[in-house]
Amino acid sequence: MKNLTLEERDQLIRSIGAAVADGSLDLGGAVKRLRLEVTGLKQATFARMCKISMRALNHLEHGDGNPTLATLEAVFKPFGLRIGLVRIEPIDLRSVVTKTELDDFGFDYPDART
């Protein structure tokens, strides 16, 4: 691992975040790149630092399993990143189905979703 300046490290973190946002990099690939390119840590050390299991980190980096939000937050937090919603493309808001339209179709949904 090359010693990065603070500015280079910040730019690398931002570029990895942008790659995830634009869909060119998945979350597992982002975690692996951040771990290797920014910290240079081995999986075991990074997992301990994030307070997650080595198995959870391994599965996450390989795109296996279904990581919890807590796991994702734990691995991204050291880099100043959070999990959030990003609009991936402009949408036609007329195509968004509303509760009223669902009622019109006789859609039966749990009370908690009303």
mmCIF file of C-alpha atoms in Angstrom:
data_model
loop_
_atom_site.group_PDB
_atom_site.id
_atom_site.type_symbol
_atom_site.label_atom_id
_atom_site.label_comp_id
_atom_site.label_asym_id
_atom_site.label_seq_id
_atom_site.Cartn_x
_atom_site.Cartn_y
_atom_site.Cartn_z
ATOM 1 C CA MET A 1 0.000 0.000 0.000
ATOM 2 C CA LYS A 2 1.282 3.424 -0.983
ATOM 3 C CA ASN A 3 1.398 6.056 1.733
ATOM 4 C CA LEU A 4 -1.343 8.502 0.838
ATOM 5 C CA THR A 5 -1.581 12.127 1.858
ATOM 6 C CA LEU A 6 -4.751 13.164 3.640
ATOM 7 C CA GLU A 7 -5.961 14.814 0.431
ATOM 8 C CA GLU A 8 -5.265 11.668 -1.632
ATOM 9 C CA ARG A 9 -7.014 9.513 0.952
ATOM 10 C CA ASP A 10 -10.037 11.831 0.951
ATOM 11 C CA GLN A 11 -10.176 11.806 -2.856
ATOM 12 C CA LEU A 12 -9.937 8.004 -2.946
ATOM 13 C CA ILE A 13 -12.774 7.633 -0.428
ATOM 14 C CA ARG A 14 -14.895 10.096 -2.406
ATOM 15 C CA SER A 15 -14.208 8.305 -5.697
ATOM 16 C CA ILE A 16 -15.156 4.931 -4.215
ATOM 17 C CA GLY A 17 -18.368 6.448 -2.809
ATOM 18 C CA ALA A 18 -19.161 7.972 -6.203
ATOM 19 C CA ALA A 19 -18.568 4.624 -7.930
ATOM 20 C CA VAL A 20 -21.083 2.972 -5.593
ATOM 21 C CA ALA A 21 -23.583 5.798 -6.170
ATOM 22 C CA ASP A 22 -23.323 5.524 -9.956
ATOM 23 C CA GLY A 23 -23.599 1.726 -9.865
ATOM 24 C CA SER A 24 -20.150 0.934 -11.233
ATOM 25 C CA LEU A 25 -19.016 -0.606 -7.910
ATOM 26 C CA ASP A 26 -20.996 -2.820 -5.542
ATOM 27 C CA LEU A 27 -20.893 -2.463 -1.758
ATOM 28 C CA GLY A 28 -18.630 -5.481 -1.292
ATOM 29 C CA GLY A 29 -16.127 -4.149 -3.785
ATOM 30 C CA ALA A 30 -16.249 -0.761 -2.089
ATOM 31 C CA VAL A 31 -15.533 -2.265 1.319
ATOM 32 C CA LYS A 32 -12.631 -4.290 -0.043
ATOM 33 C CA ARG A 33 -11.135 -1.283 -1.865
ATOM 34 C CA LEU A 34 -11.513 0.935 1.197
ATOM 35 C CA ARG A 35 -9.946 -1.697 3.433
ATOM 36 C CA LEU A 36 -7.009 -2.396 1.135
ATOM 37 C CA GLU A 37 -6.349 0.927 -0.577
ATOM 38 C CA VAL A 38 -7.091 3.322 2.274
ATOM 39 C CA THR A 39 -6.128 1.359 5.395
ATOM 40 C CA GLY A 40 -3.966 -1.483 4.076
ATOM 41 C CA LEU A 41 -5.395 -3.704 6.812
ATOM 42 C CA LYS A 42 -5.908 -7.449 6.648
ATOM 43 C CA GLN A 43 -9.485 -8.699 6.934
ATOM 44 C CA ALA A 44 -9.069 -9.922 10.514
ATOM 45 C CA THR A 45 -7.678 -6.609 11.742
ATOM 46 C CA PHE A 46 -10.280 -4.558 9.888
ATOM 47 C CA ALA A 47 -13.121 -6.769 11.167
ATOM 48 C CA ARG A 48 -11.913 -6.323 14.754
ATOM 49 C CA MET A 49 -11.630 -2.560 14.242
ATOM 50 C CA CYS A 50 -15.232 -2.438 12.951
ATOM 51 C CA LYS A 51 -16.449 -4.807 15.688
ATOM 52 C CA ILE A 52 -17.887 -7.297 13.202
ATOM 53 C CA SER A 53 -17.038 -10.923 12.631
ATOM 54 C CA MET A 54 -14.404 -11.951 10.136
ATOM 55 C CA ARG A 55 -17.063 -14.115 8.475
ATOM 56 C CA ALA A 56 -19.429 -11.135 8.061
ATOM 57 C CA LEU A 57 -16.640 -9.083 6.471
ATOM 58 C CA ASN A 58 -15.623 -11.928 4.174
ATOM 59 C CA HIS A 59 -19.213 -12.463 3.021
ATOM 60 C CA LEU A 60 -19.692 -8.730 2.502
ATOM 61 C CA GLU A 61 -16.538 -8.331 0.421
ATOM 62 C CA HIS A 62 -17.485 -11.300 -1.759
ATOM 63 C CA GLY A 63 -21.112 -10.216 -2.221
ATOM 64 C CA ASP A 64 -22.436 -13.246 -0.350
ATOM 65 C CA GLY A 65 -25.177 -13.305 2.216
ATOM 66 C CA ASN A 66 -27.359 -10.450 3.299
ATOM 67 C CA PRO A 67 -25.481 -7.981 5.518
ATOM 68 C CA THR A 68 -27.422 -6.064 8.114
ATOM 69 C CA LEU A 69 -27.600 -2.297 8.054
ATOM 70 C CA ALA A 70 -25.581 -2.306 11.291
ATOM 71 C CA THR A 71 -22.780 -4.263 9.581
ATOM 72 C CA LEU A 72 -22.753 -1.899 6.606
ATOM 73 C CA GLU A 73 -22.715 1.153 8.874
ATOM 74 C CA ALA A 74 -19.863 -0.367 10.919
ATOM 75 C CA VAL A 75 -17.586 -0.862 7.910
ATOM 76 C CA PHE A 76 -18.301 2.495 6.260
ATOM 77 C CA LYS A 77 -18.264 4.692 9.380
ATOM 78 C CA PRO A 78 -14.436 4.751 9.757
ATOM 79 C CA PHE A 79 -14.283 6.376 6.317
ATOM 80 C CA GLY A 80 -16.895 9.020 7.104
ATOM 81 C CA LEU A 81 -19.484 7.276 4.909
ATOM 82 C CA ARG A 82 -23.086 6.288 5.614
ATOM 83 C CA ILE A 83 -25.618 4.114 3.856
ATOM 84 C CA GLY A 84 -28.373 6.170 2.254
ATOM 85 C CA LEU A 85 -30.734 6.570 -0.638
ATOM 86 C CA VAL A 86 -29.445 7.887 -3.921
ATOM 87 C CA ARG A 87 -31.625 8.606 -6.926
ATOM 88 C CA ILE A 88 -30.086 6.569 -9.716
ATOM 89 C CA GLU A 89 -31.997 8.055 -12.616
ATOM 90 C CA PRO A 90 -34.712 10.598 -13.253
ATOM 91 C CA ILE A 91 -38.145 9.083 -12.785
ATOM 92 C CA ASP A 92 -41.563 9.943 -14.110
ATOM 93 C CA LEU A 93 -43.426 10.797 -10.919
ATOM 94 C CA ARG A 94 -46.692 10.043 -12.705
ATOM 95 C CA SER A 95 -45.652 6.378 -12.644
ATOM 96 C CA VAL A 96 -45.380 6.239 -8.843
ATOM 97 C CA VAL A 97 -48.322 4.318 -7.442
ATOM 98 C CA THR A 98 -50.102 6.001 -4.529
ATOM 99 C CA LYS A 99 -52.133 4.485 -1.701
ATOM 100 C CA THR A 100 -55.305 5.883 -3.290
ATOM 101 C CA GLU A 101 -54.519 4.098 -6.547
ATOM 102 C CA LEU A 102 -53.852 0.883 -4.654
ATOM 103 C CA ASP A 103 -57.240 1.261 -2.980
ATOM 104 C CA ASP A 104 -58.793 1.609 -6.430
ATOM 105 C CA PHE A 105 -57.237 -1.733 -7.409
ATOM 106 C CA GLY A 106 -58.507 -3.398 -4.228
ATOM 107 C CA PHE A 107 -54.952 -3.910 -2.974
ATOM 108 C CA ASP A 108 -54.937 -5.422 0.517
ATOM 109 C CA TYR A 109 -52.037 -4.126 2.615
ATOM 110 C CA PRO A 110 -51.213 -4.420 6.321
ATOM 111 C CA ASP A 111 -52.507 -1.598 8.560
ATOM 112 C CA ALA A 112 -48.911 -0.688 9.455
ATOM 113 C CA ARG A 113 -48.321 0.466 5.868
ATOM 114 C CA THR A 114 -51.330 2.811 5.666
#
